[in-house]
Amino acid sequence: MFPSQSTLKKSFTPAEPKAFVAPSVVEKPSAKPFVAAAPIEINSAKYFYTCAVGGALACGLTHTFVTPLDLVKCRLQVDKTLYNGIFDGWKKIFKAEGISGLFTGWGPTFIGYTLQGTCKYGFYDYFKYLYPTIVGEETANKYRTLLYLSASASAEVIADVALCPLEATKIRMQTSTTPFASSTLEALRKINAAEGLNGFYKGLTPLWLRQVPYTMVKFATFEKTVEAIYKHCLSHPKEYYNKAQQLGVTFTAGYIAGIFCAIVSHPADTLVSKLNNVAKSEGESTGTLAVKILKDLGFKGVWAGLTPRIMMVGTLTALQWFIYDTFKVMTGLPASGSAAPKKE
């Protein structure tokens, strides 16, 4: 029995083509998205202590790691004719003093920046919690850049009081034409015997001038860069991404922040290096000496050593944020930086 003509026509009629719809590009996490379990209550005393420990690890380890860069930078600030760049400095120091010479001043660096990091990160998160309770959450969110600046400046003022004695010791060890001391303790004793408390704190105001703008830029730029990455470069909120992806954003934002930090704070950094290497005349104030040094340096002189400092600060700022956030997520806390909510 043969099929009818109508049946044949129906069987050979091509099917209606389906409309082609291009699949949308949707980012999918390579692993389970990370939403902090938060075993530590946010904004509790334990939370702030945890942030302080993370800051101690972040600053103490990274500053010690870049001691060879810091060494050349400080010596070029004191005498710009000493080396023909970073590698020339390393070559000459290694030839004269060996590998240990490249890490001159690592002791006060580690102790000083561990103390500074403890105060900087711990108090930053505390002030970032405290100030909204004073002005109100709505106002704080509306002016959150001002919140970042205020909280970081407040934290750094405290942190520098802890750092200053060790910073003075580090610079004296790194910039003396002859070895100043064989250990951190010996250096502390020598400065105390020669100048007393003033020897440790005569550079505090220039240190504030260096570190407070640096930290304000460091934290505000980091926070805004994290917001921008999640808002403009990625297609989902932070909580959508896993730990490794969030930490990748942290490192990127940290390096960008570090470049800006180095440029903003460099003139004051040069002044700190010079102040801790020049003796004051009888009756001369720190302010008078600072003005004299700035006049002698001139505009070009205050920017000596900028290239190694950009390398140093960019690297250590990125590493600091990475170590800090790694420690936070290991304890179950969310990574730093809050992406702004997207407008629908």
Tab-separated table of C-alpha atoms in Angstrom:
chain	number	residue	atom	x	y	z
A	1	MET	CA	0.000	0.000	0.000
A	2	PHE	CA	1.563	3.257	-1.143
A	3	PRO	CA	1.197	6.495	0.819
A	4	SER	CA	-1.130	9.090	-0.568
A	5	GLN	CA	0.123	12.248	-2.260
A	6	SER	CA	-0.956	14.378	0.706
A	7	THR	CA	0.926	12.100	3.079
A	8	LEU	CA	4.090	12.281	0.946
A	9	LYS	CA	3.824	16.061	0.768
A	10	LYS	CA	3.504	16.301	4.548
A	11	SER	CA	6.431	13.929	5.166
A	12	PHE	CA	8.813	15.823	2.856
A	13	THR	CA	7.835	19.321	3.970
A	14	PRO	CA	10.880	20.775	5.720
A	15	ALA	CA	10.355	21.735	9.348
A	16	GLU	CA	10.159	25.394	10.242
A	17	PRO	CA	13.663	26.529	11.210
A	18	LYS	CA	14.043	27.513	14.845
A	19	ALA	CA	14.946	31.121	15.514
A	20	PHE	CA	18.631	31.522	16.375
A	21	VAL	CA	19.258	33.189	19.700
A	22	ALA	CA	22.914	33.759	20.612
A	23	PRO	CA	23.671	32.500	24.095
A	24	SER	CA	24.420	35.321	26.512
A	25	VAL	CA	27.878	35.489	28.014
A	26	VAL	CA	27.389	34.569	31.619
A	27	GLU	CA	30.367	34.222	33.928
A	28	LYS	CA	30.297	31.075	35.982
A	29	PRO	CA	32.498	30.549	38.988
A	30	SER	CA	35.135	27.878	38.573
A	31	ALA	CA	34.278	26.649	42.037
A	32	LYS	CA	31.652	27.174	44.701
A	33	PRO	CA	30.998	30.895	45.284
A	34	PHE	CA	32.424	32.178	48.542
A	35	VAL	CA	29.987	33.583	51.050
A	36	ALA	CA	31.669	33.989	54.406
A	37	ALA	CA	30.333	31.683	57.077
A	38	ALA	CA	31.318	34.421	59.552
A	39	PRO	CA	32.123	32.340	62.652
A	40	ILE	CA	33.419	35.661	63.974
A	41	GLU	CA	30.711	38.243	64.464
A	42	ILE	CA	31.285	41.247	62.218
A	43	ASN	CA	32.263	44.406	64.148
A	44	SER	CA	32.741	42.490	67.382
A	45	ALA	CA	35.889	42.846	69.495
A	46	LYS	CA	37.102	39.492	68.133
A	47	TYR	CA	36.561	40.772	64.589
A	48	PHE	CA	38.763	43.836	65.182
A	49	TYR	CA	41.438	41.699	66.866
A	50	THR	CA	41.400	39.391	63.848
A	51	CYS	CA	41.833	42.348	61.484
A	52	ALA	CA	44.732	43.570	63.633
A	53	VAL	CA	46.497	40.184	63.419
A	54	GLY	CA	45.975	40.122	59.657
A	55	GLY	CA	47.451	43.623	59.424
A	56	ALA	CA	50.474	42.624	61.498
A	57	LEU	CA	51.203	39.726	59.137
A	58	ALA	CA	50.556	41.827	56.038
A	59	CYS	CA	52.818	44.758	56.924
A	60	GLY	CA	55.556	43.017	58.910
A	61	LEU	CA	56.234	40.309	56.318
A	62	THR	CA	55.996	42.483	53.201
A	63	HIS	CA	58.181	45.345	54.414
A	64	THR	CA	60.834	42.876	55.540
A	65	PHE	CA	60.660	41.139	52.137
A	66	VAL	CA	61.413	44.389	50.256
A	67	THR	CA	64.253	45.496	52.576
A	68	PRO	CA	66.839	45.363	49.740
A	69	LEU	CA	64.714	47.791	47.680
A	70	ASP	CA	64.116	50.014	50.690
A	71	LEU	CA	67.849	50.033	51.452
A	72	VAL	CA	68.824	51.357	48.023
A	73	LYS	CA	65.927	53.829	48.034
A	74	CYS	CA	66.938	55.309	51.396
A	75	ARG	CA	70.599	55.609	50.431
A	76	LEU	CA	69.735	57.320	47.136
A	77	GLN	CA	67.547	59.792	49.019
A	78	VAL	CA	70.472	60.696	51.245
A	79	ASP	CA	73.051	60.710	48.417
A	80	LYS	CA	71.673	60.420	44.882
A	81	THR	CA	75.194	59.963	43.432
A	82	LEU	CA	75.834	56.809	45.453
A	83	TYR	CA	74.401	54.323	42.918
A	84	ASN	CA	73.374	54.376	39.264
A	85	GLY	CA	70.032	52.734	39.934
A	86	ILE	CA	68.595	49.789	41.828
A	87	PHE	CA	70.646	46.979	40.299
A	88	ASP	CA	73.879	48.945	40.529
A	89	GLY	CA	73.119	49.522	44.204
A	90	TRP	CA	72.456	45.841	44.846
A	91	LYS	CA	75.624	44.862	42.981
A	92	LYS	CA	77.823	47.247	44.989
A	93	ILE	CA	76.266	46.341	48.334
A	94	PHE	CA	76.533	42.599	47.653
A	95	LYS	CA	80.163	42.949	46.584
A	96	ALA	CA	81.065	44.908	49.703
A	97	GLU	CA	78.908	43.236	52.351
A	98	GLY	CA	77.479	40.019	50.939
A	99	ILE	CA	73.848	38.920	51.086
A	100	SER	CA	73.455	40.096	54.681
A	101	GLY	CA	74.317	43.617	53.565
A	102	LEU	CA	71.254	43.693	51.308
A	103	PHE	CA	69.060	43.113	54.367
A	104	THR	CA	70.600	45.814	56.542
A	105	GLY	CA	67.873	47.109	58.851
A	106	TRP	CA	65.548	44.135	58.500
A	107	GLY	CA	65.146	43.809	62.298
A	108	PRO	CA	63.636	47.241	63.036
A	109	THR	CA	61.743	46.971	59.758
A	110	PHE	CA	60.019	43.763	60.833
A	111	ILE	CA	59.240	44.924	64.368
A	112	GLY	CA	58.185	48.443	63.382
A	113	TYR	CA	55.899	47.508	60.526
A	114	THR	CA	54.375	44.608	62.450
A	115	LEU	CA	53.324	47.128	65.110
A	116	GLN	CA	52.196	49.600	62.452
A	117	GLY	CA	50.152	46.998	60.575
A	118	THR	CA	48.457	45.892	63.783
A	119	CYS	CA	47.251	49.429	64.460
A	120	LYS	CA	46.612	50.423	60.847
A	121	TYR	CA	44.307	47.589	59.821
A	122	GLY	CA	42.736	46.999	63.220
A	123	PHE	CA	41.836	50.634	63.822
A	124	TYR	CA	40.810	51.186	60.177
A	125	ASP	CA	38.058	48.600	60.442
A	126	TYR	CA	37.129	49.928	63.878
A	127	PHE	CA	36.806	53.535	62.677
A	128	LYS	CA	34.982	52.345	59.553
A	129	TYR	CA	32.418	50.862	61.958
A	130	LEU	CA	32.477	53.724	64.487
A	131	TYR	CA	31.997	56.731	62.204
A	132	PRO	CA	28.729	55.497	60.594
A	133	THR	CA	27.298	55.079	64.100
A	134	ILE	CA	28.008	58.784	64.627
A	135	VAL	CA	26.796	60.228	61.306
A	136	GLY	CA	24.265	57.509	60.413
A	137	GLU	CA	24.429	54.606	57.961
A	138	GLU	CA	22.683	56.487	55.147
A	139	THR	CA	25.071	59.439	55.293
A	140	ALA	CA	28.094	57.144	55.602
A	141	ASN	CA	27.044	55.135	52.534
A	142	LYS	CA	26.360	58.295	50.539
A	143	TYR	CA	29.779	59.703	51.372
A	144	ARG	CA	31.616	56.413	51.723
A	145	THR	CA	34.793	57.711	50.033
A	146	LEU	CA	35.010	60.338	52.775
A	147	LEU	CA	34.425	57.529	55.289
A	148	TYR	CA	37.360	55.539	53.860
A	149	LEU	CA	39.600	58.620	54.003
A	150	SER	CA	38.627	59.556	57.552
A	151	ALA	CA	38.915	56.028	58.954
A	152	SER	CA	42.304	55.387	57.335
A	153	ALA	CA	43.748	58.765	58.408
A	154	SER	CA	42.655	58.206	62.007
A	155	ALA	CA	44.153	54.715	62.054
A	156	GLU	CA	47.466	55.850	60.573
A	157	VAL	CA	47.975	58.641	63.110
A	158	ILE	CA	47.928	55.973	65.829
A	159	ALA	CA	49.978	53.475	63.811
A	160	ASP	CA	52.826	55.950	63.226
A	161	VAL	CA	53.318	56.555	66.931
A	162	ALA	CA	54.107	52.841	67.183
A	163	LEU	CA	56.251	52.819	64.035
A	164	CYS	CA	58.336	55.981	64.481
A	165	PRO	CA	61.056	54.732	66.899
A	166	LEU	CA	61.735	51.662	64.764
A	167	GLU	CA	61.624	53.677	61.522
A	168	ALA	CA	64.266	56.038	62.917
A	169	THR	CA	66.382	53.038	63.920
A	170	LYS	CA	66.003	51.406	60.500
A	171	ILE	CA	66.997	54.543	58.600
A	172	ARG	CA	70.017	55.154	60.859
A	173	MET	CA	71.219	51.595	60.252
A	174	GLN	CA	70.634	51.771	56.489
A	175	THR	CA	72.086	55.212	55.727
A	176	SER	CA	75.137	55.484	57.996
A	177	THR	CA	78.378	55.658	56.013
A	178	THR	CA	79.902	53.169	58.452
A	179	PRO	CA	77.943	50.321	60.075
A	180	PHE	CA	75.823	51.954	62.782
A	181	ALA	CA	75.056	48.854	64.839
A	182	SER	CA	75.222	45.089	64.539
A	183	SER	CA	71.710	44.538	65.904
A	184	THR	CA	68.402	46.301	66.431
A	185	LEU	CA	68.859	46.393	70.209
A	186	GLU	CA	72.331	47.935	69.903
A	187	ALA	CA	70.991	50.583	67.503
A	188	LEU	CA	68.143	51.454	69.888
A	189	ARG	CA	70.595	51.837	72.766
A	190	LYS	CA	72.951	54.060	70.751
A	191	ILE	CA	70.170	56.417	69.640
A	192	ASN	CA	68.767	56.607	73.161
A	193	ALA	CA	72.210	57.337	74.640
A	194	ALA	CA	72.944	60.076	72.100
A	195	GLU	CA	69.569	61.824	71.767
A	196	GLY	CA	67.097	60.313	74.181
A	197	LEU	CA	63.401	60.130	73.275
A	198	ASN	CA	63.768	62.959	70.757
A	199	GLY	CA	66.058	60.770	68.681
A	200	PHE	CA	63.206	58.333	68.139
A	201	TYR	CA	60.421	60.829	67.548
A	202	LYS	CA	62.043	63.814	65.789
A	203	GLY	CA	60.761	62.392	62.509
A	204	LEU	CA	57.173	61.841	63.691
A	205	THR	CA	55.637	64.881	61.969
A	206	PRO	CA	57.314	64.143	58.610
A	207	LEU	CA	56.327	60.496	59.103
A	208	TRP	CA	52.697	61.591	59.514
A	209	LEU	CA	53.080	63.754	56.406
A	210	ARG	CA	54.305	60.697	54.529
A	211	GLN	CA	52.154	57.949	55.980
A	212	VAL	CA	48.765	59.612	56.523
A	213	PRO	CA	48.306	60.698	52.854
A	214	TYR	CA	49.803	57.349	51.806
A	215	THR	CA	47.313	55.382	53.898
A	216	MET	CA	44.356	57.547	52.887
A	217	VAL	CA	45.174	56.902	49.228
A	218	LYS	CA	45.954	53.242	49.945
A	219	PHE	CA	42.608	52.437	51.534
A	220	ALA	CA	40.324	54.778	49.576
A	221	THR	CA	41.843	53.851	46.194
A	222	PHE	CA	41.707	50.160	47.070
A	223	GLU	CA	38.047	50.317	48.144
A	224	LYS	CA	36.992	52.307	45.079
A	225	THR	CA	39.017	50.075	42.734
A	226	VAL	CA	37.375	46.941	44.153
A	227	GLU	CA	33.977	48.566	43.647
A	228	ALA	CA	34.884	49.509	40.069
A	229	ILE	CA	36.192	46.021	39.197
A	230	TYR	CA	33.025	44.283	40.355
A	231	LYS	CA	30.771	46.937	38.843
A	232	HIS	CA	32.424	47.538	35.453
A	233	CYS	CA	34.823	44.672	34.738
A	234	LEU	CA	32.899	41.714	36.135
A	235	SER	CA	29.246	40.912	35.687
A	236	HIS	CA	28.254	39.832	39.197
A	237	PRO	CA	28.536	40.948	42.835
A	238	LYS	CA	31.526	39.880	44.909
A	239	GLU	CA	29.625	37.069	46.656
A	240	TYR	CA	29.211	35.284	43.293
A	241	TYR	CA	32.949	34.566	43.007
A	242	ASN	CA	35.030	31.989	44.834
A	243	LYS	CA	37.878	32.707	47.251
A	244	ALA	CA	40.650	32.613	44.634
A	245	GLN	CA	38.769	34.991	42.330
A	246	GLN	CA	38.052	37.429	45.149
A	247	LEU	CA	41.710	37.382	46.177
A	248	GLY	CA	42.691	38.046	42.558
A	249	VAL	CA	40.586	41.203	42.644
A	250	THR	CA	42.228	42.107	45.965
A	251	PHE	CA	45.755	41.806	44.514
A	252	THR	CA	44.910	43.841	41.394
A	253	ALA	CA	43.245	46.625	43.358
A	254	GLY	CA	46.125	46.599	45.850
A	255	TYR	CA	48.772	47.129	43.179
A	256	ILE	CA	46.858	50.004	41.586
A	257	ALA	CA	46.472	51.622	45.001
A	258	GLY	CA	50.190	51.151	45.697
A	259	ILE	CA	51.291	53.108	42.625
A	260	PHE	CA	49.215	56.112	43.677
A	261	CYS	CA	50.463	55.776	47.261
A	262	ALA	CA	54.118	55.912	46.247
A	263	ILE	CA	53.713	59.093	44.209
A	264	VAL	CA	51.624	60.961	46.779
A	265	SER	CA	53.868	60.213	49.762
A	266	HIS	CA	57.339	60.280	48.192
A	267	PRO	CA	58.464	63.867	49.004
A	268	ALA	CA	57.690	63.316	52.690
A	269	ASP	CA	59.474	59.943	52.546
A	270	THR	CA	62.609	61.668	51.257
A	271	LEU	CA	62.381	64.210	54.074
A	272	VAL	CA	62.057	61.451	56.690
A	273	SER	CA	65.194	59.752	55.341
A	274	LYS	CA	67.182	63.013	55.432
A	275	LEU	CA	65.933	64.069	58.881
A	276	ASN	CA	67.048	60.811	60.447
A	277	ASN	CA	70.498	61.217	58.918
A	278	VAL	CA	71.228	64.877	59.745
A	279	ALA	CA	72.079	66.141	63.226
A	280	LYS	CA	70.269	69.235	64.484
A	281	SER	CA	72.261	72.304	65.476
A	282	GLU	CA	72.117	73.588	69.028
A	283	GLY	CA	68.633	74.991	69.666
A	284	GLU	CA	67.408	74.150	66.165
A	285	SER	CA	63.839	72.828	65.914
A	286	THR	CA	62.805	69.872	63.766
A	287	GLY	CA	60.635	72.195	61.666
A	288	THR	CA	63.533	74.571	60.985
A	289	LEU	CA	65.790	71.681	60.029
A	290	ALA	CA	63.077	70.256	57.739
A	291	VAL	CA	62.700	73.579	55.905
A	292	LYS	CA	66.471	73.812	55.505
A	293	ILE	CA	66.666	70.269	54.080
A	294	LEU	CA	63.829	70.945	51.618
A	295	LYS	CA	65.543	74.105	50.383
A	296	ASP	CA	68.800	72.208	49.867
A	297	LEU	CA	67.059	69.367	48.040
A	298	GLY	CA	64.938	71.522	45.741
A	299	PHE	CA	61.957	70.230	43.762
A	300	LYS	CA	63.977	67.642	41.854
A	301	GLY	CA	65.768	66.386	44.939
A	302	VAL	CA	62.633	65.403	46.851
A	303	TRP	CA	61.755	62.986	44.044
A	304	ALA	CA	65.075	61.096	44.205
A	305	GLY	CA	64.531	57.342	44.493
A	306	LEU	CA	60.946	57.485	43.162
A	307	THR	CA	61.346	54.594	40.694
A	308	PRO	CA	62.538	52.031	43.264
A	309	ARG	CA	59.874	53.311	45.663
A	310	ILE	CA	57.081	52.776	43.105
A	311	MET	CA	58.367	49.239	42.576
A	312	MET	CA	58.630	48.687	46.312
A	313	VAL	CA	55.337	50.288	47.353
A	314	GLY	CA	53.304	48.865	44.465
A	315	THR	CA	54.539	45.372	45.203
A	316	LEU	CA	54.233	45.510	48.967
A	317	THR	CA	50.805	47.186	48.894
A	318	ALA	CA	49.442	44.468	46.611
A	319	LEU	CA	51.031	41.770	48.778
A	320	GLN	CA	49.751	43.406	51.966
A	321	TRP	CA	46.152	43.379	50.784
A	322	PHE	CA	46.580	39.819	49.485
A	323	ILE	CA	48.025	38.508	52.764
A	324	TYR	CA	45.478	40.459	54.814
A	325	ASP	CA	42.519	39.182	52.808
A	326	THR	CA	43.872	35.637	52.673
A	327	PHE	CA	44.063	35.638	56.457
A	328	LYS	CA	40.533	37.048	56.693
A	329	VAL	CA	38.928	34.477	54.402
A	330	MET	CA	40.815	31.670	56.183
A	331	THR	CA	39.082	32.750	59.384
A	332	GLY	CA	35.728	32.800	57.574
A	333	LEU	CA	35.495	36.579	57.187
A	334	PRO	CA	34.587	38.280	53.893
A	335	ALA	CA	37.320	39.686	51.656
A	336	SER	CA	37.963	43.421	51.921
A	337	GLY	CA	36.195	45.953	49.752
A	338	SER	CA	32.474	46.311	49.243
A	339	ALA	CA	31.142	46.416	45.710
A	340	ALA	CA	28.480	49.064	45.231
A	341	PRO	CA	25.036	47.618	44.470
A	342	LYS	CA	24.237	47.625	40.783
A	343	LYS	CA	21.395	49.702	39.528
A	344	GLU	CA	18.654	47.687	37.909
